Amino acid sequence: MLFSPCGLIGLAPMAGPGDSGFRKICREWGADYTVTEMISAKAVRFGSEKTISLARYSMEETPILIQLFGREPESMEYAAEFISNQFDPAGIDLNMGCPAPKIFNNGDGSALLKEPKLAAELVRSAVKGSCVPVSVKMRIGIDKPDDSLTDFARMIQDAGASFITIHGRTREQFYAGQADYDMIRRIKQAVSIPVIANGDVVDGPSAKRILDLTGADGIMLARGALGSPDVFKRIKQYLDCGEQTSISLEERFEVCLKQLQYTIEDKGEEKACIEFRKHMLWYLKGVIGASSYKVAAGRIASYNDCKNLIDQILLSQKH
Ligand SMILES: Cc1cc2nc3c(=O)[nH]c(=O)nc-3n(C[C@H](O)[C@H](O)[C@H](O)COP(=O)(O)O)c2cc1C
C-alpha cells in the first residue's frame, strides 16, 4: 500500500542526531514514520559508499522516507532510482529547506525556493527515477515569508509530488524565532496534495495548535524529540483526550540507555558512545544540577560509563 502521511506524526529528518538508533527509539514511542538525514544525490551518483550508507535503515524504523538533496535533475533521477530500488523506502523526500551556508551557497536546499522551475524539474526527475512516491520538504521563504511560494507549491504538486512538508520558518531564521503557521495554512489552501506542518511542536498542546492553525493533514517534529522520544506518545494522548502524562526520570533514563544500546548495535560501542554524548546532554535537560554532569556526559566511552552516570544522577535526585 502506498504511504500516506495523513493523520500521522512523523519524526523529521536531522543530519547528525537523527541516526538509526534515534529513529528506532522514536518509532517505539509512537512516531508513525521516520525520515533519514539528507543525502547528496550527486554523491550517490558518484557511487560514494559513505553517502549511500546513510540510507541504511532497519525494519524497526519503518515506514521511512529517504531524503535526497541536490540541484542537478540527472543526478536526482539517478539517485532516486538507485536509492528506491536498493533500499525500498516508503518514499523519497527532496530537501528544499536546508539553510546551512555550505548547502544554500551551492544552490541546494532552501536556495531552490528561488528557482521554482528547477525545483519542479527536480521533482519530475525524481518521480521518473523512483519506484516509490516522492515528497518535498520546504520552508516558507528565503528572507521573509514569501506569498509566491503558493505558486511554488502548486508547481511541485503538478510535477508529481505526493505531499509537501513545510517548516514554518524562512531560510534566514535558521532555527530561531517563531514558526509562522499562517504561511503554512496559506500554502495548504493552495494545493490539493497533503501538507504536513513542521516547526516548534514539543508537546500535546503545541501539536494541537499547529494542526488547528494550519489545517495541515499531519505533523512532523525534530528537536522536541531529542532527549524525549516519548513526546510522540504524549502528543497522541493529548490529541485523543486533551491530557498528557509525562514519564518519570527513571523511565526517561531507561529510554536513554535503550537508545544507546540500539546505536551500539548499529555503529559499534566506540563510535556509538562518542556520537551519543550530545544525546546524553538532551536527556539531562530538566535534571536538577544537570550542568554538574555535563563533563562526565562528554566523556562517555562505553555503555557502562553511561549506565554508571545515570545511576549516580538518579541517586542524587533522591536526596
Ligand atoms: C540538527 C538538525 C539537523 C537537521 N537536518 C535536516 C535534514 O537533514 N533535512 C531536513 O529536511 N531538515 C533537517 N533539519 C530540520 C528539521 O527537520 C525541522 O524541519 C526543523 O528542526 C524544525 O522542526 P522542529 O521545530 O520540530 O525542530 C534539521 C534540524 C536540526 C535541528
Coordinates of C-alpha atoms and ligand atoms in Angstrom, one line a residue:
M1 CA 0.0 0.0 0.0
L2 CA 1.2 3.5 -0.8
F3 CA 2.4 5.5 2.2
S4 CA 0.3 8.5 3.2
P5 CA 1.3 10.8 6.0
C6 CA -2.3 12.0 6.6
G7 CA -3.2 11.9 10.3
L8 CA 0.3 10.9 11.2
I9 CA 3.0 12.3 13.4
G10 CA 6.5 11.9 11.9
L11 CA 10.0 12.2 13.1
A12 CA 11.6 14.9 11.0
P13 CA 15.0 14.4 9.3
M14 CA 18.0 15.5 11.3
A15 CA 21.5 15.4 9.9
G16 CA 23.6 14.2 12.9
P17 CA 21.3 13.3 15.7
G18 CA 18.6 11.6 13.6
D19 CA 20.6 8.4 13.2
S20 CA 19.2 4.8 13.1
G21 CA 19.2 4.4 16.9
F22 CA 17.3 7.6 17.5
R23 CA 14.8 6.8 14.7
K24 CA 14.2 3.3 16.2
I25 CA 13.5 4.6 19.7
C26 CA 11.2 7.3 18.4
R27 CA 9.2 4.7 16.4
E28 CA 9.0 2.7 19.6
W29 CA 7.5 5.7 21.4
G30 CA 4.9 6.5 18.8
A31 CA 6.5 8.3 15.8
D32 CA 4.4 7.0 12.9
Y33 CA 7.2 7.3 10.4
T34 CA 10.8 8.5 10.2
V35 CA 13.0 10.3 7.7
T36 CA 16.7 9.8 7.1
E37 CA 19.0 12.8 7.2
M38 CA 19.6 14.4 3.8
I39 CA 21.8 12.5 1.4
S40 CA 23.6 14.1 -1.6
A41 CA 22.1 13.0 -4.9
K42 CA 25.4 13.9 -6.6
A43 CA 27.4 11.8 -4.2
V44 CA 25.0 8.8 -4.8
R45 CA 25.6 9.2 -8.5
F46 CA 29.3 9.2 -7.9
G47 CA 28.9 5.9 -6.0
S48 CA 30.1 7.2 -2.7
E49 CA 29.8 4.3 -0.3
K50 CA 29.9 6.6 2.8
T51 CA 26.9 8.6 1.4
I52 CA 25.0 5.6 0.3
S53 CA 25.4 4.0 3.8
L54 CA 23.4 7.0 5.2
A55 CA 20.3 5.4 3.5
R56 CA 20.6 2.2 5.5
Y57 CA 17.8 1.5 8.0
S58 CA 16.3 -1.3 10.0
M59 CA 12.7 -2.6 9.7
E60 CA 12.0 -1.1 13.2
E61 CA 12.5 2.4 11.7
T62 CA 9.8 1.9 9.0
P63 CA 7.9 3.4 7.4
I64 CA 10.8 5.5 6.5
L65 CA 11.4 8.2 3.9
I66 CA 15.0 8.6 2.5
Q67 CA 15.8 12.3 1.9
L68 CA 17.9 13.5 -1.0
F69 CA 19.3 16.9 -1.8
G70 CA 20.8 18.4 -4.9
R71 CA 20.1 20.7 -7.9
E72 CA 21.0 18.5 -10.9
P73 CA 18.0 16.8 -12.4
E74 CA 20.1 13.9 -13.9
S75 CA 21.7 13.2 -10.5
M76 CA 18.3 13.4 -8.9
E77 CA 16.8 10.9 -11.3
Y78 CA 19.7 8.5 -10.9
A79 CA 19.8 8.8 -7.1
A80 CA 16.0 8.4 -6.8
E81 CA 16.2 5.3 -8.9
F82 CA 19.2 3.8 -7.2
I83 CA 18.1 4.5 -3.7
S84 CA 14.5 3.5 -4.1
N85 CA 15.5 0.2 -5.8
Q86 CA 18.3 -0.6 -3.4
F87 CA 16.6 0.3 -0.1
D88 CA 12.8 0.2 -0.8
P89 CA 11.8 3.0 1.5
A90 CA 8.2 4.2 1.8
G91 CA 9.1 7.3 -0.2
I92 CA 11.9 9.6 -1.4
D93 CA 11.8 13.1 0.1
L94 CA 13.5 16.1 -1.6
N95 CA 15.2 18.7 0.6
M96 CA 14.2 22.2 -0.4
G97 CA 14.6 23.7 3.1
C98 CA 18.2 23.3 4.4
P99 CA 19.5 26.7 5.4
A100 CA 23.2 25.7 6.1
P101 CA 25.6 28.1 4.2
K102 CA 27.5 25.2 2.5
I103 CA 24.2 23.8 1.1
F104 CA 22.5 27.2 0.4
N105 CA 25.5 28.8 -1.3
N106 CA 25.7 25.8 -3.6
G107 CA 22.1 26.4 -4.8
D108 CA 20.9 23.3 -2.9
G109 CA 18.3 23.0 -0.1
S110 CA 16.4 26.2 0.7
A111 CA 18.1 28.1 -2.3
L112 CA 15.8 26.1 -4.6
L113 CA 12.8 28.2 -3.2
K114 CA 14.2 30.9 -5.6
E115 CA 14.1 28.6 -8.6
P116 CA 10.6 27.2 -8.9
K117 CA 11.1 25.8 -12.4
L118 CA 14.3 23.9 -11.4
A119 CA 12.5 22.7 -8.2
A120 CA 9.7 21.3 -10.3
E121 CA 12.1 19.7 -12.7
L122 CA 13.9 18.0 -9.8
V123 CA 10.6 16.6 -8.6
R124 CA 9.8 15.4 -12.2
S125 CA 13.2 13.8 -12.4
A126 CA 12.9 12.1 -9.0
V127 CA 9.4 10.8 -9.9
K128 CA 10.7 9.5 -13.2
G129 CA 13.6 7.6 -11.5
S130 CA 11.9 6.5 -8.3
C131 CA 9.7 3.4 -7.8
V132 CA 8.2 4.9 -4.6
P133 CA 6.3 8.2 -4.0
V134 CA 8.3 11.5 -4.0
S135 CA 7.6 14.3 -1.5
V136 CA 9.2 17.7 -0.8
K137 CA 10.2 19.4 2.4
M138 CA 10.4 23.2 2.1
R139 CA 10.5 26.4 4.2
I140 CA 8.2 29.5 3.9
G141 CA 10.7 31.8 2.2
I142 CA 14.3 33.0 2.0
D143 CA 14.4 36.2 3.9
K144 CA 10.7 36.8 4.6
P145 CA 7.5 34.7 4.4
D146 CA 7.0 34.6 0.6
D147 CA 3.5 34.5 -0.8
S148 CA 4.7 33.4 -4.2
L149 CA 5.5 30.0 -2.6
T150 CA 1.8 29.1 -3.0
D151 CA 2.7 29.0 -6.8
F152 CA 5.9 27.1 -6.0
A153 CA 3.9 24.5 -4.1
R154 CA 1.4 24.2 -6.9
M155 CA 4.3 23.6 -9.4
I156 CA 5.8 21.0 -7.1
Q157 CA 2.4 19.3 -6.9
D158 CA 1.9 19.4 -10.7
A159 CA 5.4 17.9 -11.1
G160 CA 4.2 14.8 -9.3
A161 CA 5.0 15.3 -5.6
S162 CA 2.7 13.2 -3.4
F163 CA 2.8 15.5 -0.4
I164 CA 4.7 18.5 1.0
T165 CA 6.2 19.1 4.4
I166 CA 6.5 22.8 5.4
H167 CA 8.8 24.1 8.1
G168 CA 7.2 27.4 9.0
R169 CA 10.5 29.4 9.1
T170 CA 12.4 31.3 6.5
R171 CA 16.0 30.4 5.5
E172 CA 17.3 33.5 7.3
Q173 CA 15.7 32.4 10.6
F174 CA 17.5 29.1 10.5
Y175 CA 16.0 27.6 13.7
A176 CA 15.4 30.8 15.7
G177 CA 12.2 32.8 16.2
Q178 CA 8.7 31.5 16.0
A179 CA 7.4 29.3 13.2
D180 CA 4.8 31.1 11.0
Y181 CA 1.8 28.9 10.9
D182 CA -0.3 31.2 8.9
M183 CA 2.0 30.9 5.9
I184 CA 1.8 27.1 6.2
R185 CA -2.0 27.4 6.2
R186 CA -1.9 29.6 3.0
I187 CA 0.2 27.1 1.2
K188 CA -2.0 24.2 2.4
Q189 CA -5.0 26.0 0.9
A190 CA -3.3 26.4 -2.4
V191 CA -2.7 22.7 -3.1
S192 CA -4.7 19.5 -3.1
I193 CA -2.0 17.1 -2.1
P194 CA -1.5 16.6 1.7
V195 CA 0.5 19.2 3.6
I196 CA 2.5 18.3 6.7
A197 CA 3.2 21.1 9.2
N198 CA 6.5 21.4 11.0
G199 CA 8.1 23.8 13.5
D200 CA 8.1 24.2 17.3
V201 CA 6.0 21.1 18.2
V202 CA 7.2 20.0 21.6
D203 CA 4.2 18.5 23.3
G204 CA 0.5 17.9 23.1
P205 CA -0.8 21.5 23.2
S206 CA 1.7 22.7 20.6
A207 CA 0.8 19.8 18.4
K208 CA -2.9 20.7 18.6
R209 CA -2.1 24.3 18.0
I210 CA -0.1 23.7 14.8
L211 CA -2.9 21.4 13.5
D212 CA -5.6 24.0 14.4
L213 CA -3.8 27.0 12.9
T214 CA -2.6 25.4 9.7
G215 CA -5.3 22.9 8.9
A216 CA -2.5 20.6 7.9
D217 CA -3.0 16.9 7.3
G218 CA -0.3 15.7 9.7
I219 CA 2.7 17.0 11.7
M220 CA 6.4 16.3 11.9
L221 CA 8.8 17.2 14.7
A222 CA 12.5 17.2 15.2
R223 CA 14.1 19.0 18.2
G224 CA 11.1 18.3 20.5
A225 CA 12.0 14.6 20.4
L226 CA 15.7 15.0 21.3
G227 CA 16.1 13.5 24.8
S228 CA 12.3 13.0 24.8
P229 CA 11.3 10.3 22.3
D230 CA 8.2 9.8 24.5
V231 CA 6.9 13.1 23.1
F232 CA 5.1 11.2 20.4
K233 CA 3.1 9.2 22.9
R234 CA 2.3 12.3 24.9
I235 CA 1.1 14.1 21.7
K236 CA -1.2 11.2 20.8
Q237 CA -2.6 11.1 24.3
Y238 CA -3.3 14.8 24.2
L239 CA -4.9 14.8 20.8
D240 CA -7.1 11.8 21.9
C241 CA -8.3 13.1 25.3
G242 CA -6.9 16.5 26.0
E243 CA -4.4 15.3 28.6
Q244 CA -0.9 14.1 28.6
T245 CA 1.1 12.2 31.2
S246 CA 4.9 12.5 31.4
I247 CA 7.2 9.6 32.1
S248 CA 9.3 9.5 35.3
L249 CA 13.0 10.4 35.3
E250 CA 13.8 6.7 35.9
E251 CA 11.8 5.7 32.8
R252 CA 13.4 8.5 30.7
F253 CA 16.9 7.2 31.5
E254 CA 15.7 3.7 30.6
V255 CA 14.7 5.1 27.2
C256 CA 18.1 6.8 27.0
L257 CA 20.0 3.5 27.7
K258 CA 17.9 1.7 25.2
Q259 CA 18.6 4.3 22.5
L260 CA 22.4 3.9 23.3
Q261 CA 22.0 0.1 23.0
Y262 CA 20.4 0.5 19.6
T263 CA 23.1 2.9 18.5
I264 CA 25.8 0.5 19.7
E265 CA 24.2 -2.4 17.7
D266 CA 24.3 -0.1 14.6
K267 CA 27.7 1.5 14.9
G268 CA 29.7 -0.4 17.5
E269 CA 30.4 0.8 21.0
E270 CA 33.2 3.2 20.5
K271 CA 31.7 5.3 17.7
A272 CA 28.2 5.0 19.2
C273 CA 29.3 6.3 22.5
I274 CA 31.1 9.3 21.0
E275 CA 28.1 10.2 19.0
F276 CA 25.7 9.6 21.9
R277 CA 27.4 12.2 24.1
K278 CA 25.2 15.0 22.6
H279 CA 22.1 12.9 23.1
M280 CA 23.1 12.5 26.7
L281 CA 23.0 16.3 27.1
W282 CA 19.5 16.4 25.8
Y283 CA 18.4 13.6 28.2
L284 CA 19.9 15.7 31.0
K285 CA 17.6 18.6 30.3
G286 CA 15.4 19.3 33.3
V287 CA 17.5 17.2 35.7
I288 CA 18.4 19.0 38.9
G289 CA 22.0 20.1 38.8
A290 CA 22.3 19.0 35.1
S291 CA 25.3 21.2 34.5
S292 CA 27.5 19.3 37.0
Y293 CA 27.0 16.1 34.9
K294 CA 27.9 17.6 31.6
V295 CA 31.6 16.9 31.8
A296 CA 31.0 13.2 32.6
A297 CA 28.4 13.1 29.8
G298 CA 31.0 14.4 27.4
R299 CA 33.4 11.6 28.3
I300 CA 31.1 8.6 27.9
A301 CA 33.2 5.9 26.2
S302 CA 31.1 2.8 26.9
Y303 CA 27.6 1.6 27.7
N304 CA 28.7 1.1 31.3
D305 CA 30.0 4.7 31.6
C306 CA 26.6 5.9 30.6
K307 CA 24.8 3.5 33.0
N308 CA 27.1 4.5 35.9
L309 CA 26.5 8.2 35.2
I310 CA 22.7 7.6 35.2
D311 CA 22.8 5.6 38.4
Q312 CA 24.8 8.5 40.0
I313 CA 22.2 11.0 38.8
L314 CA 19.2 9.0 39.9
L315 CA 20.8 8.6 43.4
S316 CA 21.4 12.3 43.7
Q317 CA 17.9 13.2 42.7
K318 CA 16.6 11.2 45.7
H319 CA 18.5 13.3 48.2
Ligands
LIG1 C1 20.4 19.1 14.0 C2 19.4 19.2 12.9 C3 19.6 18.6 11.7 C4 18.6 18.8 10.6 N1 18.8 18.1 9.4 C5 17.8 18.2 8.5 C6 18.0 17.4 7.3 O1 18.9 16.7 7.1 N2 16.9 17.6 6.4 C7 15.9 18.4 6.6 O2 15.0 18.5 5.7 N3 15.7 19.1 7.7 C8 16.7 19.0 8.7 N4 16.5 19.7 9.9 C9 15.3 20.5 10.1 C10 14.2 19.7 10.8 O3 13.8 18.5 10.1 C11 13.0 20.5 11.1 O4 12.4 21.0 9.9 C12 13.3 21.8 12.0 O5 14.2 21.4 13.1 C13 12.0 22.4 12.6 O6 11.3 21.4 13.3 P1 11.3 21.4 14.9 O7 10.9 22.8 15.4 O8 10.4 20.3 15.3 O9 12.7 21.2 15.4 C14 17.5 19.6 10.9 C15 17.3 20.2 12.1 C16 18.2 20.0 13.1 C17 18.0 20.7 14.5

